[in-house]
Amino acid sequence: MNMQEAMAPAQLRQMVAVASTGDVRRAVEQKPVVVVGRWGCCMVHVARRLLLGQGANPAVLEVGDDADPAALVAALRSKDISTRGVADVVFDACGAAATARHAAFPAVFIGGRLVGGLDRLMSMHIAGELVPVLKQAGALWL
Amino acid sequence: MELYPGYLDDHFSILKLRGGSAAPGGGYMPMPSAAAPMGIYDRRHHHPLADAGAAVWAEPFRYMASGSGAAHGVELAEPKFEPHPMAPHDVHDLALHEGAHMPALPSPDSSDDQEPARPGHKERRLAQNREAARKSRLRKKAYIQNLETSKMKLARMEQELHRVRQQALYAAGTSTTHPGLPLPSSFDPVVAAFEIEHARWVEEQSRQTRELRAALQQQHPDTPEPRLRALAEAGLAHYDRMFLAKAAAARRDVFFVMSGAWRPAAERFFLWIAGFRPSDLLNVLAPQLGPLAEEQRAKVARLRQTARQAEDALSQGMDKLQQSLADSLLLSAATDQEDDEGFDDGAGSYSYSYVARRMGGAMRRLEELAGFVEQADHLRQETLRNMYRILTPRQAAVGLLALGDYSQRLHALSTLWAARPREPV
């Protein structure tokens, strides 16, 4: 348990600022793996641990309790950030319209593209599709 | 007291209207006269107790009022609710007080006078009458209030009885159609329905297992197996149904689902987030599958590894959830006094708003639990599906048969364990 987890939640909240849409966009554009979730949500932790286990180092951003995932996804999509050369075939399953409608927290972005929620991440991992996608996004250090 | 025609005349003739008048009141005297009967009826309708809305009071009066023998009606009604021997005087006294409402009543007839010839005693008696009347009014009011509350209580109890009876009937109904099913232990209807559905699911799984065994014994290993494929897909669909029902029950009562109380006892030992571990599933299947192709073996190994990793991630998430919940409940005064805005309302860190906010966090943590059950079930589902993709239809059928057998053996173990001989207390 590192220092961050040993602190009381109140202190932790003061350290981790709530991310704005701009923060999220910047992170998604710059970092290969980003997990966006509500503050204090333990599913974010699950996604993070899963990705860490594969050798990736995800950036974790926390939004407010009342943030709307669909709105966030729509706002990000409008700026057309999904052009990072990642294979399209993997993301065919979550078409643009479907993703926006079913968007939920925590939301996982790999290579600038929205992969989906935690269950999508799990499905990909069990099917063995997660590691190739991470590699392609340059998230894994081999 | 004896009632006879003219009783009222005899008794009321000595009463006075608008008290104090020397002339003895025959105010109620004119029963036979035209105006009076309406007066009496008026008096009844203006009766304070009738106004109190007590139907029990108003009914007999109104009913009696409709007949021509109204005079006697008043008297007949009285003894029912006022066994007080001073009843006639009470009515008289009430009537006295109602005198103000009854301007239509004829003026007291001073001709009839059967009063005793001692004026001083008369006043005292009248005062006593007033007192007695007042007391009886209060008693009547209390009695009516008592009746009303009892009525409400009765209605509530009847409602509850009806509800409980319905529940028992439902449980008994399903038990009779499916003998051998246990009665549900939960009072929540959705959760109780889930328990019953799970019992039926187990029965259906036994049937499917038997079918699989029969099909596998018949089929020649080399012939195409569309039937086995169909059976395998039916088996997977059966598991999907269970996950769906479990999700609904978890949204309703997550602790019940997490406890595994709805499963046989021995299975509960292996419980991981409200169900079997996906990696355990592969451990049960793999030995039964027989020789696998190289590629298959590699895939199964990979599947086992990824399932394990996903399991670990979920387990760590659960640990974090426990920790967050514990943190939410720990009231640490030092850190929180410097905490959010509007927080320090001068009453110290244990003010109500503070506690409410703290509990809000804990409540949110508990809400996350249902999400974990969903994710765990999703993982189980994906593991099953991926396994199906790796295997041939025959191997899939063998695998499902192995799973069904294993579950049944666990069930049998639980029953045996429950029935084991124990030392007498």
Coordinates of C-alpha atoms in Angstrom, one line a residue:
Chain A
M1 CA 0.0 0.0 0.0
N2 CA 1.7 3.2 -1.1
M3 CA 1.6 6.5 0.6
Q4 CA -1.3 7.7 -1.4
E5 CA -3.6 4.9 -0.4
A6 CA -2.5 5.2 3.2
M7 CA -3.9 8.8 3.5
A8 CA -7.4 9.5 4.6
P9 CA -9.8 10.1 1.8
A10 CA -10.2 13.7 2.7
Q11 CA -6.6 14.5 2.2
L12 CA -6.5 12.4 -0.9
R13 CA -9.3 14.5 -2.4
Q14 CA -7.3 17.6 -1.8
M15 CA -4.4 16.1 -3.7
V16 CA -6.2 14.8 -6.8
A17 CA -7.9 17.6 -8.6
V18 CA -11.1 17.0 -10.4
A19 CA -10.4 16.8 -14.1
S20 CA -12.2 19.1 -16.6
T21 CA -13.1 18.1 -20.1
G22 CA -10.0 19.9 -21.3
D23 CA -7.8 17.9 -18.9
V24 CA -9.4 14.7 -20.2
R25 CA -8.9 15.7 -23.8
R26 CA -5.2 16.6 -23.3
A27 CA -4.6 13.3 -21.5
V28 CA -6.3 11.2 -24.1
E29 CA -4.3 12.9 -26.9
Q30 CA -1.0 12.7 -25.2
K31 CA -1.0 9.4 -23.2
P32 CA -1.4 6.0 -24.7
V33 CA -3.7 4.7 -22.0
V34 CA -6.1 6.8 -20.0
V35 CA -8.8 5.7 -17.5
V36 CA -11.4 8.3 -16.6
G37 CA -13.7 7.6 -13.7
R38 CA -15.7 9.2 -10.9
W39 CA -13.8 10.1 -7.8
G40 CA -13.6 7.3 -5.3
C41 CA -15.0 4.8 -7.7
C42 CA -13.4 1.4 -7.1
M43 CA -14.0 0.2 -10.6
V44 CA -11.3 2.7 -11.7
H45 CA -9.0 0.8 -9.5
V46 CA -9.9 -2.5 -11.1
A47 CA -9.2 -1.1 -14.6
R48 CA -6.0 0.3 -13.5
R49 CA -4.8 -2.9 -11.9
L50 CA -5.7 -4.9 -14.9
L51 CA -3.8 -2.6 -17.2
L52 CA -0.8 -2.5 -14.9
G53 CA -0.8 -6.2 -14.9
Q54 CA -0.3 -6.2 -18.6
G55 CA 2.7 -3.8 -18.4
A56 CA 0.9 -0.6 -19.3
N57 CA 0.9 2.5 -17.1
P58 CA -2.4 4.1 -17.4
A59 CA -3.0 7.7 -16.6
V60 CA -6.0 8.0 -14.2
L61 CA -8.3 11.0 -14.3
E62 CA -11.1 11.6 -11.9
V63 CA -14.2 13.6 -12.7
G64 CA -16.9 14.8 -10.4
D65 CA -19.6 12.6 -9.0
D66 CA -22.2 14.3 -11.2
A67 CA -20.3 14.1 -14.4
D68 CA -22.2 12.6 -17.4
P69 CA -20.2 10.0 -19.3
A70 CA -22.1 10.4 -22.5
A71 CA -21.6 14.2 -22.5
L72 CA -17.9 13.8 -21.9
V73 CA -17.6 11.3 -24.7
A74 CA -19.5 13.5 -27.1
A75 CA -17.4 16.5 -26.2
L76 CA -14.2 14.6 -26.9
R77 CA -15.5 13.1 -30.1
S78 CA -16.4 16.5 -31.5
K79 CA -12.7 17.5 -31.4
D80 CA -11.8 14.5 -33.5
I81 CA -9.1 13.0 -31.4
S82 CA -9.5 9.5 -32.6
T83 CA -6.9 9.6 -35.3
R84 CA -3.9 7.9 -33.9
G85 CA -3.5 5.0 -36.3
V86 CA -4.7 2.3 -34.1
A87 CA -6.3 -0.7 -35.9
D88 CA -9.9 0.0 -36.6
V89 CA -11.0 -3.6 -36.7
V90 CA -10.7 -3.8 -32.9
F91 CA -13.0 -0.9 -32.4
D92 CA -15.7 -2.0 -34.9
A93 CA -17.7 -3.5 -32.0
C94 CA -18.2 -0.1 -30.4
G95 CA -19.5 2.0 -33.3
A96 CA -19.6 5.8 -32.7
A97 CA -23.3 6.1 -32.0
A98 CA -23.4 3.1 -29.7
T99 CA -20.4 4.2 -27.7
A100 CA -21.9 7.6 -27.0
R101 CA -25.2 6.0 -25.9
H102 CA -23.7 3.4 -23.7
A103 CA -20.9 5.4 -22.3
A104 CA -20.3 4.8 -18.7
F105 CA -17.6 5.4 -16.1
P106 CA -15.0 4.2 -15.9
A107 CA -14.1 4.9 -19.5
V108 CA -10.9 3.5 -21.0
F109 CA -9.0 5.2 -23.8
I110 CA -6.2 3.4 -25.6
G111 CA -4.3 5.2 -28.3
G112 CA -6.6 8.2 -28.2
R113 CA -9.7 6.0 -28.9
L114 CA -12.5 5.2 -26.6
V115 CA -12.4 1.5 -25.9
G116 CA -15.4 1.4 -23.7
G117 CA -16.2 0.6 -20.1
L118 CA -14.8 -1.9 -17.7
D119 CA -16.8 -4.9 -19.1
R120 CA -15.5 -4.1 -22.6
L121 CA -12.0 -4.1 -21.2
M122 CA -12.6 -7.4 -19.5
S123 CA -14.0 -8.9 -22.6
M124 CA -11.0 -7.8 -24.7
H125 CA -8.6 -9.2 -22.1
I126 CA -10.3 -12.6 -21.8
A127 CA -10.4 -12.8 -25.6
G128 CA -6.7 -12.1 -25.8
E129 CA -7.3 -8.8 -27.7
L130 CA -6.1 -6.4 -25.1
V131 CA -2.3 -6.9 -25.3
P132 CA -2.1 -6.5 -29.1
V133 CA -4.1 -3.2 -28.9
L134 CA -1.9 -2.0 -26.1
K135 CA 1.2 -2.8 -28.1
Q136 CA -0.1 -1.0 -31.1
A137 CA -0.8 2.1 -29.1
G138 CA 2.8 2.0 -27.8
A139 CA 1.6 1.5 -24.2
L140 CA 3.7 -1.5 -23.5
W141 CA 7.4 -1.3 -22.8
L142 CA 8.9 -4.5 -24.1
Chain B
M1 CA -87.6 2.6 33.1
E2 CA -90.8 1.6 31.5
L3 CA -91.6 3.0 28.1
Y4 CA -95.2 3.6 27.2
P5 CA -96.9 6.0 24.9
G6 CA -96.9 9.4 26.5
Y7 CA -93.8 8.6 28.6
L8 CA -92.0 11.6 27.1
D9 CA -95.0 13.8 27.7
D10 CA -95.0 12.8 31.3
H11 CA -91.4 13.3 31.9
F12 CA -90.5 16.1 29.6
S13 CA -93.5 18.1 30.7
I14 CA -91.6 18.9 33.9
L15 CA -88.6 20.2 32.0
K16 CA -88.0 23.8 31.2
L17 CA -86.6 25.5 28.2
R18 CA -84.0 28.2 28.5
G19 CA -83.5 27.4 32.2
G20 CA -84.5 29.6 35.0
S21 CA -88.0 30.2 33.9
A22 CA -90.5 29.5 36.7
A23 CA -93.0 28.0 34.4
P24 CA -92.3 24.3 34.1
G25 CA -91.3 23.4 30.6
G26 CA -93.6 21.5 28.5
G27 CA -91.3 22.4 25.7
Y28 CA -91.1 18.9 24.5
M29 CA -94.7 18.3 25.3
P30 CA -96.2 19.0 22.0
M31 CA -95.2 15.7 20.5
P32 CA -98.5 15.3 18.8
S33 CA -98.5 18.9 17.6
A34 CA -97.5 19.7 14.1
A35 CA -94.4 21.9 14.7
A36 CA -92.8 19.8 17.4
P37 CA -91.9 16.6 15.6
M38 CA -89.7 18.5 13.3
G39 CA -88.2 20.3 16.3
I40 CA -87.2 17.0 17.9
Y41 CA -85.7 15.9 14.6
D42 CA -83.8 19.2 14.4
R43 CA -82.5 18.7 17.8
R44 CA -81.3 15.3 16.9
H45 CA -79.6 16.5 13.9
H46 CA -78.0 19.3 15.7
H47 CA -76.9 17.0 18.5
P48 CA -73.2 17.6 19.2
L49 CA -72.4 14.0 19.1
A50 CA -74.1 13.6 15.7
D51 CA -72.1 16.5 14.5
A52 CA -69.0 14.7 15.7
G53 CA -69.5 12.5 12.7
A54 CA -70.0 9.4 14.7
A55 CA -72.1 7.3 12.4
V56 CA -72.8 5.0 15.2
W57 CA -74.6 7.8 16.9
A58 CA -76.4 9.4 14.0
E59 CA -77.7 6.2 12.5
P60 CA -80.1 5.1 15.2
F61 CA -81.4 8.6 15.5
R62 CA -82.0 9.0 11.8
Y63 CA -83.5 5.6 11.5
M64 CA -85.8 6.2 14.4
A65 CA -86.6 9.6 13.1
S66 CA -88.2 8.3 10.0
G67 CA -91.0 6.6 11.9
S68 CA -93.9 8.2 13.4
G69 CA -93.2 6.8 16.8
A70 CA -90.2 9.1 16.9
A71 CA -90.7 10.1 20.5
H72 CA -90.2 6.6 21.6
G73 CA -87.4 6.3 19.1
V74 CA -85.4 8.8 20.9
E75 CA -85.8 7.0 24.1
L76 CA -85.1 3.6 22.6
A77 CA -81.9 4.9 21.1
E78 CA -80.7 6.3 24.3
P79 CA -80.3 3.2 26.5
K80 CA -78.1 1.6 23.9
F81 CA -75.4 4.1 24.2
E82 CA -76.1 5.7 27.5
P83 CA -76.8 3.1 30.2
H84 CA -76.6 5.9 32.7
P85 CA -79.7 6.0 34.8
M86 CA -79.9 9.7 34.3
A87 CA -80.5 9.3 30.6
P88 CA -83.7 11.1 30.3
H89 CA -82.3 14.0 32.2
D90 CA -79.2 14.0 30.0
V91 CA -81.3 14.3 26.9
H92 CA -83.3 16.9 28.6
D93 CA -80.1 18.7 29.6
L94 CA -78.7 18.5 26.1
A95 CA -82.0 19.7 24.8
L96 CA -81.7 22.6 27.2
H97 CA -78.3 23.5 25.8
E98 CA -79.7 23.1 22.3
G99 CA -82.4 25.5 23.2
A100 CA -80.5 28.2 21.5
H101 CA -80.6 26.3 18.1
M102 CA -84.2 25.7 18.2
P103 CA -86.0 29.0 17.8
A104 CA -88.8 27.1 16.1
L105 CA -89.7 25.2 19.2
P106 CA -92.8 26.4 20.9
S107 CA -92.5 28.4 24.0
P108 CA -92.7 26.5 27.2
D109 CA -96.1 25.6 28.2
S110 CA -96.5 26.7 31.7
S111 CA -99.8 25.0 32.2
D112 CA -98.5 21.5 33.1
D113 CA -96.6 21.5 36.3
Q114 CA -95.7 18.3 38.2
E115 CA -92.6 19.6 39.9
P116 CA -92.0 19.1 43.6
A117 CA -92.7 22.3 45.6
R118 CA -89.1 23.1 46.6
P119 CA -87.4 25.6 44.2
G120 CA -83.9 25.5 45.9
H121 CA -83.5 21.8 45.3
K122 CA -84.6 22.2 41.7
E123 CA -81.6 24.4 40.9
R124 CA -79.2 22.1 42.5
R125 CA -80.6 19.1 40.7
L126 CA -80.4 21.0 37.4
A127 CA -76.8 21.8 38.1
Q128 CA -76.1 18.2 38.9
N129 CA -77.8 17.2 35.7
R130 CA -75.6 19.6 33.7
E131 CA -72.6 18.2 35.3
A132 CA -73.6 14.6 34.6
A133 CA -74.5 15.5 31.0
R134 CA -71.1 17.1 30.5
K135 CA -69.4 14.0 31.9
S136 CA -71.4 11.7 29.8
R137 CA -70.6 13.7 26.7
L138 CA -66.9 13.4 27.4
R139 CA -67.2 9.7 28.0
K140 CA -69.0 9.3 24.7
K141 CA -66.3 11.3 22.9
A142 CA -63.6 9.1 24.3
Y143 CA -65.4 6.0 23.4
I144 CA -65.8 7.1 19.8
Q145 CA -62.2 8.0 19.5
N146 CA -61.3 4.6 20.9
L147 CA -63.5 3.0 18.3
E148 CA -61.9 5.0 15.4
T149 CA -58.4 4.1 16.4
S150 CA -59.3 0.4 16.8
K151 CA -60.9 0.5 13.3
M152 CA -57.7 1.9 11.8
K153 CA -55.6 -0.7 13.5
L154 CA -57.9 -3.4 12.3
A155 CA -57.6 -2.2 8.8
R156 CA -53.9 -2.2 8.9
M157 CA -53.7 -5.6 10.4
E158 CA -56.0 -7.0 7.8
Q159 CA -53.8 -5.5 5.1
E160 CA -50.7 -7.1 6.5
L161 CA -52.4 -10.4 6.9
H162 CA -53.6 -10.4 3.4
R163 CA -50.1 -9.6 2.2
V164 CA -48.4 -12.4 4.2
R165 CA -51.1 -14.8 3.1
Q166 CA -50.5 -14.0 -0.5
Q167 CA -46.8 -14.6 -0.1
A168 CA -47.4 -17.9 1.6
L169 CA -49.8 -18.9 -1.1
Y170 CA -47.4 -18.0 -3.8
A171 CA -44.6 -20.0 -2.2
A172 CA -46.9 -22.9 -1.4
G173 CA -48.3 -22.8 -5.0
T174 CA -44.9 -23.1 -6.6
S175 CA -44.0 -25.8 -4.1
T176 CA -46.9 -27.9 -5.1
T177 CA -46.2 -27.6 -8.8
H178 CA -42.5 -28.4 -8.2
P179 CA -42.4 -30.7 -5.2
G180 CA -39.1 -30.7 -3.4
L181 CA -38.4 -27.0 -3.8
P182 CA -37.6 -25.2 -0.6
L183 CA -39.6 -22.3 0.6
P184 CA -37.9 -18.9 -0.1
S185 CA -36.2 -17.4 2.9
S186 CA -36.4 -13.8 1.8
F187 CA -39.3 -11.4 2.3
D188 CA -38.5 -9.2 -0.7
P189 CA -40.7 -10.5 -3.5
V190 CA -38.0 -10.0 -6.2
V191 CA -35.4 -11.9 -4.1
A192 CA -37.8 -14.6 -3.1
A193 CA -38.7 -15.0 -6.8
F194 CA -35.0 -15.3 -7.5
E195 CA -34.6 -18.1 -4.9
I196 CA -37.4 -20.0 -6.5
E197 CA -36.0 -19.4 -10.0
H198 CA -32.6 -20.7 -8.9
A199 CA -34.1 -23.9 -7.5
R200 CA -35.9 -24.4 -10.9
W201 CA -32.6 -23.6 -12.7
V202 CA -30.8 -26.3 -10.8
E203 CA -33.5 -28.8 -11.8
E204 CA -33.3 -27.8 -15.4
Q205 CA -29.5 -28.1 -15.3
S206 CA -29.8 -31.6 -14.0
R207 CA -32.1 -32.4 -16.9
Q208 CA -29.7 -30.9 -19.4
T209 CA -26.8 -32.8 -17.8
R210 CA -28.7 -36.1 -18.2
E211 CA -29.5 -35.2 -21.8
L212 CA -25.8 -34.5 -22.5
R213 CA -24.7 -37.7 -21.0
A214 CA -27.2 -39.7 -23.1
A215 CA -26.2 -37.9 -26.2
L216 CA -22.5 -38.4 -25.6
Q217 CA -22.9 -42.1 -25.0
Q218 CA -24.9 -42.6 -28.2
Q219 CA -22.9 -40.6 -30.7
H220 CA -20.1 -42.1 -32.7
P221 CA -17.0 -40.0 -32.1
D222 CA -16.4 -39.3 -35.7
T223 CA -19.8 -38.4 -36.9
P224 CA -20.8 -34.7 -37.2
E225 CA -22.5 -33.4 -34.1
P226 CA -25.1 -30.8 -34.7
R227 CA -27.1 -32.1 -31.8
L228 CA -24.1 -31.8 -29.4
R229 CA -23.6 -28.3 -30.7
A230 CA -27.2 -27.5 -30.0
L231 CA -27.0 -29.0 -26.5
A232 CA -23.9 -27.1 -25.7
E233 CA -25.4 -23.8 -26.8
A234 CA -28.5 -24.5 -24.8
G235 CA -26.3 -25.1 -21.8
L236 CA -24.5 -21.7 -22.3
A237 CA -27.9 -20.0 -22.7
H238 CA -29.0 -21.6 -19.5
Y239 CA -26.0 -20.1 -17.7
D240 CA -26.8 -16.7 -19.3
R241 CA -30.3 -16.9 -17.8
M242 CA -28.9 -17.4 -14.3
F243 CA -26.6 -14.4 -14.7
L244 CA -29.5 -12.2 -15.8
A245 CA -31.6 -13.3 -12.8
K246 CA -28.7 -12.8 -10.4
A247 CA -28.1 -9.3 -11.7
A248 CA -31.7 -8.4 -11.0
A249 CA -31.6 -9.9 -7.5
A250 CA -28.3 -8.1 -6.8
R251 CA -29.7 -4.8 -7.7
R252 CA -32.5 -5.5 -5.1
D253 CA -30.4 -7.0 -2.3
V254 CA -26.7 -7.3 -3.0
F255 CA -25.8 -8.7 0.4
F256 CA -28.2 -11.6 0.0
V257 CA -26.7 -12.5 -3.4
M258 CA -23.1 -12.0 -2.1
S259 CA -23.8 -14.3 0.9
G260 CA -24.6 -17.2 -1.3
A261 CA -27.4 -18.1 1.0
W262 CA -29.4 -19.3 -2.0
R263 CA -26.7 -21.9 -2.9
P264 CA -26.1 -25.3 -1.3
A265 CA -23.8 -25.0 1.7
A266 CA -20.7 -26.7 0.2
E267 CA -20.7 -24.4 -2.8
R268 CA -20.6 -21.4 -0.6
F269 CA -17.1 -22.4 0.5
F270 CA -15.9 -21.8 -3.0
L271 CA -17.8 -18.5 -3.4
W272 CA -16.0 -15.6 -5.0
I273 CA -18.1 -12.5 -5.5
A274 CA -21.4 -14.3 -5.5
G275 CA -20.4 -17.2 -7.7
F276 CA -17.7 -19.6 -8.9
R277 CA -14.2 -18.4 -9.8
P278 CA -13.7 -18.4 -13.6
S279 CA -10.3 -20.0 -13.1
D280 CA -11.8 -22.7 -11.0
L281 CA -14.2 -23.4 -13.9
L282 CA -11.3 -24.2 -16.2
N283 CA -9.7 -26.4 -13.5
V284 CA -12.9 -28.5 -13.4
L285 CA -13.2 -28.7 -17.2
A286 CA -9.7 -29.3 -18.3
P287 CA -9.1 -32.8 -16.9
Q288 CA -12.3 -34.0 -18.4
L289 CA -11.7 -32.9 -22.0
G290 CA -9.3 -35.6 -23.0
P291 CA -6.5 -35.0 -25.4
L292 CA -6.4 -31.5 -26.8
A293 CA -4.7 -30.3 -30.0
E294 CA -1.6 -28.3 -29.4
E295 CA -3.2 -25.0 -30.4
Q296 CA -6.1 -25.7 -28.1
R297 CA -3.9 -26.5 -25.2
A298 CA -2.0 -23.1 -25.7
K299 CA -5.3 -21.2 -25.9
V300 CA -6.7 -22.9 -22.8
A301 CA -3.5 -22.0 -20.9
R302 CA -3.8 -18.4 -22.1
L303 CA -7.4 -18.3 -21.1
R304 CA -6.6 -19.6 -17.7
Q305 CA -4.0 -16.9 -17.3
T306 CA -6.1 -14.0 -18.4
A307 CA -9.0 -15.2 -16.3
R308 CA -6.8 -15.3 -13.3
Q309 CA -5.5 -11.8 -14.0
A310 CA -9.0 -10.4 -14.4
E311 CA -10.0 -12.2 -11.2
D312 CA -7.1 -10.6 -9.4
A313 CA -8.0 -7.1 -10.6
L314 CA -11.6 -7.5 -9.4
S315 CA -10.4 -8.9 -6.1
Q316 CA -8.2 -5.9 -5.6
G317 CA -11.0 -3.6 -6.5
M318 CA -13.1 -5.4 -3.8
D319 CA -10.4 -4.8 -1.3
K320 CA -10.2 -1.2 -2.2
L321 CA -14.0 -1.0 -1.8
Q322 CA -13.8 -2.5 1.7
Q323 CA -11.1 0.0 2.6
S324 CA -13.0 2.9 1.3
L325 CA -16.1 1.8 3.2
A326 CA -14.1 1.5 6.4
D327 CA -12.6 5.0 5.8
S328 CA -16.0 6.5 5.2
L329 CA -17.1 5.2 8.5
L330 CA -14.1 6.3 10.5
L331 CA -14.7 9.8 11.7
S332 CA -11.4 11.3 11.9
A333 CA -11.9 14.7 13.5
A334 CA -8.4 16.1 12.7
T335 CA -8.4 15.8 9.0
D336 CA -12.1 16.7 8.5
Q337 CA -12.2 19.9 10.4
E338 CA -10.1 21.5 7.6
D339 CA -12.2 19.8 5.0
D340 CA -14.8 21.2 2.7
E341 CA -16.6 24.5 2.6
G342 CA -19.6 25.2 4.7
F343 CA -18.5 22.3 6.9
D344 CA -17.4 24.1 10.0
D345 CA -20.7 25.4 11.2
G346 CA -19.3 26.1 14.6
A347 CA -20.8 23.0 16.1
G348 CA -17.7 21.0 15.7
S349 CA -16.9 18.1 13.4
Y350 CA -19.7 15.9 14.6
S351 CA -22.5 18.1 13.4
Y352 CA -25.4 16.4 11.6
S353 CA -24.4 17.6 8.1
Y354 CA -21.0 16.1 8.7
V355 CA -22.4 12.7 9.6
A356 CA -24.8 12.8 6.7
R357 CA -22.1 13.6 4.3
R358 CA -19.9 10.8 5.7
M359 CA -22.7 8.3 5.5
G360 CA -23.4 9.5 1.9
G361 CA -20.0 8.3 1.0
A362 CA -20.5 4.9 2.7
M363 CA -23.8 4.5 1.0
R364 CA -22.2 5.1 -2.4
R365 CA -19.6 2.5 -1.7
L366 CA -22.4 0.0 -0.9
E367 CA -24.1 0.8 -4.2
E368 CA -20.9 -0.1 -6.0
L369 CA -21.1 -3.7 -4.7
A370 CA -23.9 -4.6 -7.1
G371 CA -21.6 -3.4 -9.9
F372 CA -18.9 -5.8 -8.7
V373 CA -21.3 -8.7 -8.8
E374 CA -22.2 -7.7 -12.3
Q375 CA -18.6 -7.5 -13.4
A376 CA -17.8 -10.9 -11.8
D377 CA -20.8 -12.5 -13.6
H378 CA -19.7 -10.9 -16.8
L379 CA -16.2 -12.4 -16.4
R380 CA -17.8 -15.8 -15.8
Q381 CA -19.9 -15.5 -18.9
E382 CA -16.9 -14.4 -21.0
T383 CA -14.8 -17.3 -19.7
L384 CA -17.5 -19.8 -20.7
R385 CA -18.0 -18.2 -24.1
N386 CA -14.3 -18.2 -24.9
M387 CA -14.0 -21.7 -23.7
Y388 CA -16.7 -22.7 -26.1
R389 CA -14.9 -20.9 -29.0
I390 CA -11.7 -22.9 -28.3
L391 CA -13.3 -26.3 -28.1
T392 CA -15.1 -28.5 -30.6
P393 CA -18.8 -29.1 -30.1
R394 CA -18.1 -32.5 -28.7
Q395 CA -15.5 -31.2 -26.3
A396 CA -17.9 -28.4 -25.3
A397 CA -20.6 -30.9 -24.5
V398 CA -18.2 -33.0 -22.5
G399 CA -17.1 -29.8 -20.6
L400 CA -20.7 -28.8 -19.8
L401 CA -21.4 -32.3 -18.6
A402 CA -18.4 -32.2 -16.4
L403 CA -19.6 -28.8 -14.9
G404 CA -23.1 -30.2 -14.4
D405 CA -21.8 -33.3 -12.7
Y406 CA -19.5 -31.3 -10.5
S407 CA -22.4 -29.0 -9.4
Q408 CA -24.5 -32.0 -8.6
R409 CA -21.8 -33.6 -6.5
L410 CA -21.4 -30.4 -4.5
H411 CA -25.1 -30.3 -4.0
A412 CA -25.1 -33.9 -2.8
L413 CA -22.2 -33.2 -0.5
S414 CA -24.1 -30.3 1.0
T415 CA -27.2 -32.5 1.6
L416 CA -25.0 -35.2 3.2
W417 CA -23.3 -32.7 5.4
A418 CA -26.6 -31.3 6.6
A419 CA -27.8 -34.7 7.4
R420 CA -24.7 -36.0 9.2
P421 CA -25.2 -37.6 12.6
R422 CA -24.4 -35.1 15.3
E423 CA -23.8 -35.6 19.0
P424 CA -27.0 -35.1 21.0
V425 CA -27.0 -31.8 22.8

